mmCIF file of C-alpha atoms in Angstrom:
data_model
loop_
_atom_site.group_PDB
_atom_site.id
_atom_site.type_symbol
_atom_site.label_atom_id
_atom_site.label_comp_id
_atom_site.label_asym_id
_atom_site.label_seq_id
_atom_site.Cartn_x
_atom_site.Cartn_y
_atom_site.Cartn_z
ATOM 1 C CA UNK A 1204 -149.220 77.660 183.016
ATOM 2 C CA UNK A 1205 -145.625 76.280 182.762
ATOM 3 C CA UNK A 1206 -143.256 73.685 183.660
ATOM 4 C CA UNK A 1207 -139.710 74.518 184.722
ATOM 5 C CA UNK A 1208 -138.032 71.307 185.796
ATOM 6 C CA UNK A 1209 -136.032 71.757 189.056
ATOM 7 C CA UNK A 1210 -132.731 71.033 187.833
ATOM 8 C CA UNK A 1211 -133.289 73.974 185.699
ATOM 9 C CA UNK A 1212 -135.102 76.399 188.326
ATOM 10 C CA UNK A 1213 -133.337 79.608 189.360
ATOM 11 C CA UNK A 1214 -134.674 81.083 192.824
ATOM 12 C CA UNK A 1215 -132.922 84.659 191.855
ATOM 13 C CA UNK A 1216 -135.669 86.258 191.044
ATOM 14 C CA UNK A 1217 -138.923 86.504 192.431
ATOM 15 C CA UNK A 1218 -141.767 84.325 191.304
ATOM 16 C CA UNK A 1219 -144.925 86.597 191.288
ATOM 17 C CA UNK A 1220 -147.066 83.740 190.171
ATOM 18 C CA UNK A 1221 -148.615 81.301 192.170
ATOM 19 C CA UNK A 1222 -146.557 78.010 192.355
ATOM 20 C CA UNK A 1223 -146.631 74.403 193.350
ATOM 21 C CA UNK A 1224 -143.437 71.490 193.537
ATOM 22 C CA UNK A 1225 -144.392 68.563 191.557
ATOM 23 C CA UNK A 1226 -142.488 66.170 193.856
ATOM 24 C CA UNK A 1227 -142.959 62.799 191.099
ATOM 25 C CA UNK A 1228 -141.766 64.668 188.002
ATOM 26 C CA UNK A 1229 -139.268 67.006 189.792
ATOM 27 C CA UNK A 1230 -141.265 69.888 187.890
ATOM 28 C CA UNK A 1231 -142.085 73.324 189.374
ATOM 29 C CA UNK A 1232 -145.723 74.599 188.349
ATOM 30 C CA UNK A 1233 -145.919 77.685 187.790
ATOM 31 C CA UNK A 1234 -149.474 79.211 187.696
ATOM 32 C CA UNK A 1235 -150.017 82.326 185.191
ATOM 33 C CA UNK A 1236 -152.931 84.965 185.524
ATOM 34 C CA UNK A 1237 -155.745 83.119 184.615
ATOM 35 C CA UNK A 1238 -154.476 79.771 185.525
ATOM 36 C CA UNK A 1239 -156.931 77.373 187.190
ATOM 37 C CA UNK A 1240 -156.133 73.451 188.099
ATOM 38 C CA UNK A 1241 -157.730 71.316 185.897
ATOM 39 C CA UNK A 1242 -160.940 69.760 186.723
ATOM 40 C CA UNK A 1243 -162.344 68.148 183.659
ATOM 41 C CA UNK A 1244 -161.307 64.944 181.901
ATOM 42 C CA UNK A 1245 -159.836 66.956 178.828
ATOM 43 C CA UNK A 1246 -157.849 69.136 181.018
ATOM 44 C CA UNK A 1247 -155.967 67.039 182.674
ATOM 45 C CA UNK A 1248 -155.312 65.460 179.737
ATOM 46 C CA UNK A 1249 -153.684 68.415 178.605
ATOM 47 C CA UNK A 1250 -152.242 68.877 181.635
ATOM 48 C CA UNK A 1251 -150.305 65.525 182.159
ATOM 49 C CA UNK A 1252 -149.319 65.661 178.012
ATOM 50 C CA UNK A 1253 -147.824 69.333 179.133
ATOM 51 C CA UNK A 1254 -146.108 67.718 182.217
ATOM 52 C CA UNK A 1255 -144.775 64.937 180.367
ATOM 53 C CA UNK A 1256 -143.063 67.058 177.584
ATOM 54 C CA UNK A 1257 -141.518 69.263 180.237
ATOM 55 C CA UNK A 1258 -140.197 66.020 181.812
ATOM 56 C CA UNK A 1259 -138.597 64.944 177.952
ATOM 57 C CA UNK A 1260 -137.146 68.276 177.703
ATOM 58 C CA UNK A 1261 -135.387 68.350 180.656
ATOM 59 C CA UNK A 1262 -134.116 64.888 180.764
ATOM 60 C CA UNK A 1263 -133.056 66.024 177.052
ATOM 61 C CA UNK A 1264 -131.637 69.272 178.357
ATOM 62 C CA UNK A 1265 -129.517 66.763 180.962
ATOM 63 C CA UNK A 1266 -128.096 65.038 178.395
ATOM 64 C CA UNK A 1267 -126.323 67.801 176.671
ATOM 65 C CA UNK A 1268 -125.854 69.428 180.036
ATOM 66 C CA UNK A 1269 -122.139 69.411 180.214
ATOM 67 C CA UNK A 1270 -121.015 70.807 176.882
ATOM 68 C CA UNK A 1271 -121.185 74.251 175.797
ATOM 69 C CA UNK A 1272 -123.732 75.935 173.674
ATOM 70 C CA UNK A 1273 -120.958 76.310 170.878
ATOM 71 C CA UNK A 1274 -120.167 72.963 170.805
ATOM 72 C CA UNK A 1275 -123.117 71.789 170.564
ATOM 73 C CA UNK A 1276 -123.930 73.976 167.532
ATOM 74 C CA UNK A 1277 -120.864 72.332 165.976
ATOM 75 C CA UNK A 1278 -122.172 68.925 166.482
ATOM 76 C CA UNK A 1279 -124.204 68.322 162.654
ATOM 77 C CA UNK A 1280 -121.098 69.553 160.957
ATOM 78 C CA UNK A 1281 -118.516 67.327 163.365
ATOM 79 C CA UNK A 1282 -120.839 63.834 162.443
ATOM 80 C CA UNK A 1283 -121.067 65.091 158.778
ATOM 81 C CA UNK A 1284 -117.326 64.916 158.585
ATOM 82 C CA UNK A 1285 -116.816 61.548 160.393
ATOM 83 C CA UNK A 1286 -119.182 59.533 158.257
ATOM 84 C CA UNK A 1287 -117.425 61.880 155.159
ATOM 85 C CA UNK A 1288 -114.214 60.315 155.960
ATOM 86 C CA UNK A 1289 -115.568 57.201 156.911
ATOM 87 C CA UNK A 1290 -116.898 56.365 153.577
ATOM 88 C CA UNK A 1291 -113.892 57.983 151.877
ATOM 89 C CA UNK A 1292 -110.688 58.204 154.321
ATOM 90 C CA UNK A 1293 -110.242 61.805 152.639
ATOM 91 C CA UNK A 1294 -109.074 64.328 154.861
ATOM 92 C CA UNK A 1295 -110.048 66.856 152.742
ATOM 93 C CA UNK A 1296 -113.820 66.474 153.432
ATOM 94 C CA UNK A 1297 -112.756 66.446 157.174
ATOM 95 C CA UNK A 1298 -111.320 70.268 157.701
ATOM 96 C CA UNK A 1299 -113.012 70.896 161.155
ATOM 97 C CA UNK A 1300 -111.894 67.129 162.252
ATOM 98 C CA UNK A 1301 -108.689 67.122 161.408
ATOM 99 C CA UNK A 1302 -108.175 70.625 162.753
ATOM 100 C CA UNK A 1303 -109.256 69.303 165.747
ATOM 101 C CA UNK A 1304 -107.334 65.688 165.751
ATOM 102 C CA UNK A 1305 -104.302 67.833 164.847
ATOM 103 C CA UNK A 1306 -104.848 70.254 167.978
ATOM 104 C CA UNK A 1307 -105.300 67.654 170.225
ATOM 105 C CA UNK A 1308 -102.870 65.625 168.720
ATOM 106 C CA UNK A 1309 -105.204 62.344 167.872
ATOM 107 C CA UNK A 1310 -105.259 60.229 165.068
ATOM 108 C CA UNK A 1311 -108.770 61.571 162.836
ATOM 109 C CA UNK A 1312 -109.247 58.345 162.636
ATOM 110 C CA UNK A 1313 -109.247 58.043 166.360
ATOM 111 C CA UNK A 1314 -111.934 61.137 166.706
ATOM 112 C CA UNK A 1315 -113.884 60.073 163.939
ATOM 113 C CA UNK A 1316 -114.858 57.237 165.582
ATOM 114 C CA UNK A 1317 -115.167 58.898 168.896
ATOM 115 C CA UNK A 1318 -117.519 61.364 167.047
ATOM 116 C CA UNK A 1319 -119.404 58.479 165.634
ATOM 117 C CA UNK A 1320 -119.579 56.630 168.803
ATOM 118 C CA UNK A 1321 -120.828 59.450 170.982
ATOM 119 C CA UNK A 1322 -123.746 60.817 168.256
ATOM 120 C CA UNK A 1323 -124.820 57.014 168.478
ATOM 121 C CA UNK A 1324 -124.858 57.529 171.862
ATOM 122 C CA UNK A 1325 -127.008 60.377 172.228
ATOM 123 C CA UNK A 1326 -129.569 59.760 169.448
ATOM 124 C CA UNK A 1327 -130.015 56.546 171.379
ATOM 125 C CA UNK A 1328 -130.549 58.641 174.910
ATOM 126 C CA UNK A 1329 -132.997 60.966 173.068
ATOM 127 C CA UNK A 1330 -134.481 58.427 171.150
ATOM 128 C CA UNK A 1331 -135.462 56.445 174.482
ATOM 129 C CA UNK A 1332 -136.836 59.326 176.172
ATOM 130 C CA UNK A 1333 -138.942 60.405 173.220
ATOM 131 C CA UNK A 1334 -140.077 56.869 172.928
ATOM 132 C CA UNK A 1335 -140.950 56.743 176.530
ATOM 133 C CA UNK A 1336 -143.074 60.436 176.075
ATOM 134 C CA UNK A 1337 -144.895 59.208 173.395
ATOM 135 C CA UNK A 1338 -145.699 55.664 174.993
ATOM 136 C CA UNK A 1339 -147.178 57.932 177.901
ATOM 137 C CA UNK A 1340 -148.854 60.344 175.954
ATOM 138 C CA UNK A 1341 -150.887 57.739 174.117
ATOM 139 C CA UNK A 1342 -151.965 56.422 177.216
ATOM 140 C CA UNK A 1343 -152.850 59.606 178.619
ATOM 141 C CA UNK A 1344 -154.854 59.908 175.295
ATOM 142 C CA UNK A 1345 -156.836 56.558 176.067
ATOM 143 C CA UNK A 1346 -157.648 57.169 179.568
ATOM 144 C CA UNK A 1347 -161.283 57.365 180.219
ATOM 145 C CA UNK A 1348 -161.331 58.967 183.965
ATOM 146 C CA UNK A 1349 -159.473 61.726 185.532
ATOM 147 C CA UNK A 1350 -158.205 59.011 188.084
ATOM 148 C CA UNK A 1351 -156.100 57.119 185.049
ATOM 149 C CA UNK A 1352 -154.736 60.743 183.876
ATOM 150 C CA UNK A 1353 -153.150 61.131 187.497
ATOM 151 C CA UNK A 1354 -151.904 57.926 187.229
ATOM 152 C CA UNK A 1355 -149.723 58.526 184.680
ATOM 153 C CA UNK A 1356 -146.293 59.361 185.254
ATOM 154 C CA UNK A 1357 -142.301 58.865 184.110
ATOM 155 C CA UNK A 1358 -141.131 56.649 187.024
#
C-alpha cells in the first residue's frame, strides 16, 4: 500500500490498483496486490503512522514547491557561504554568493541575509511539521483501541 497526496497525484496514467480518496488527509490510497484494510489494533497503527508520514512529506514537498530541483540542491552550499561571510565579511569564502549578488546586482550583504533569513524560515516550517508528525505518531503509539487510531489525524 501507498500514499500519494493529492496535490501530488497525476491522473495520466492508469491506476490498475484498487484505490480509495482519503478526504481528511487529502491522501489517495492506493491498494497493491495483496493489500487488505487493516483490521487489527497493530495494523492500523501502522496504517495511520504510514498516513501521517505521507501527510509530513507532502506538506514538506509544498514547502519547497516553487523552486527548482537545482536550486534546491544549491541550498547547503548558499547558507554555508552566508554564515562564512557572516562571521568573517570575506568575500572570498562567498564565490557562489557574490556571483550571484553581482548578477543580480545586490549588495552580498543584502543576500546573505536574505539567505539567512529564508533557511530560518524553512527549518522552522519543517521543523513544525515534523514536530507535529511525531506528536501524532506517539499518540497513535499509545492508543489502546482501533477507535483512538481512527481518531487520529493532522487537522
Amino acid at each position: 500500500m501507498k500514499f500519494i497526496h493529492l496535490s501530488q497525484f497525476q491522473a495520466t496514467p492508469p491506476i490498475a490498483q484498487r484505490t480509495r480518496f482519503d478526504a481528511a488527509s487529502n491522501l489517495i490510497i492506493v491498494y497493491e496486490e495483496g493489500d487488505l484494510e487493516p483490521s487489527t489494533l497493530e495494523e492500523h497503527k501502522d496504517f495511520t503512522r504510514a498516513k501521517l508520514y505521507a501527510i509530513a512529506s507532502a506538506k514538506i514537498s509544498e514547502l519547497t514547491s516553487e523552486y527548482s530541483l537545482s536550486e534546491q540542491i544549491g541550498w547547503p552550499q548558499k547558507e554555508q557561504e552566508a554564515h562564512d561571510y557572516q562571521s568573517t565579511q570575506d568575500p572570498g569564502l562567498c564565490p557562489n554568493l557574490s556571483a550571484i549578488a553581482t548578477l543580480r546586482g545586490v549588495s552580498l550583504q543584502s543576500l546573505v541575509d536574505t539567505v539567512l533569513a529564508k533557511a530560518a524560515e524553512l527549518r522552522g516550517a519543517i521543523n513544525a511539521i515534523d514536530a507535529k508528525r511525531g506528536e501524532l505518531c506517539d499518540l497513535v503509539a499509545v492508543a489502546e483501541s482501533i477507535e483512538s487510531v481512527k481518531s487520529i489525524s493532522w487537522e
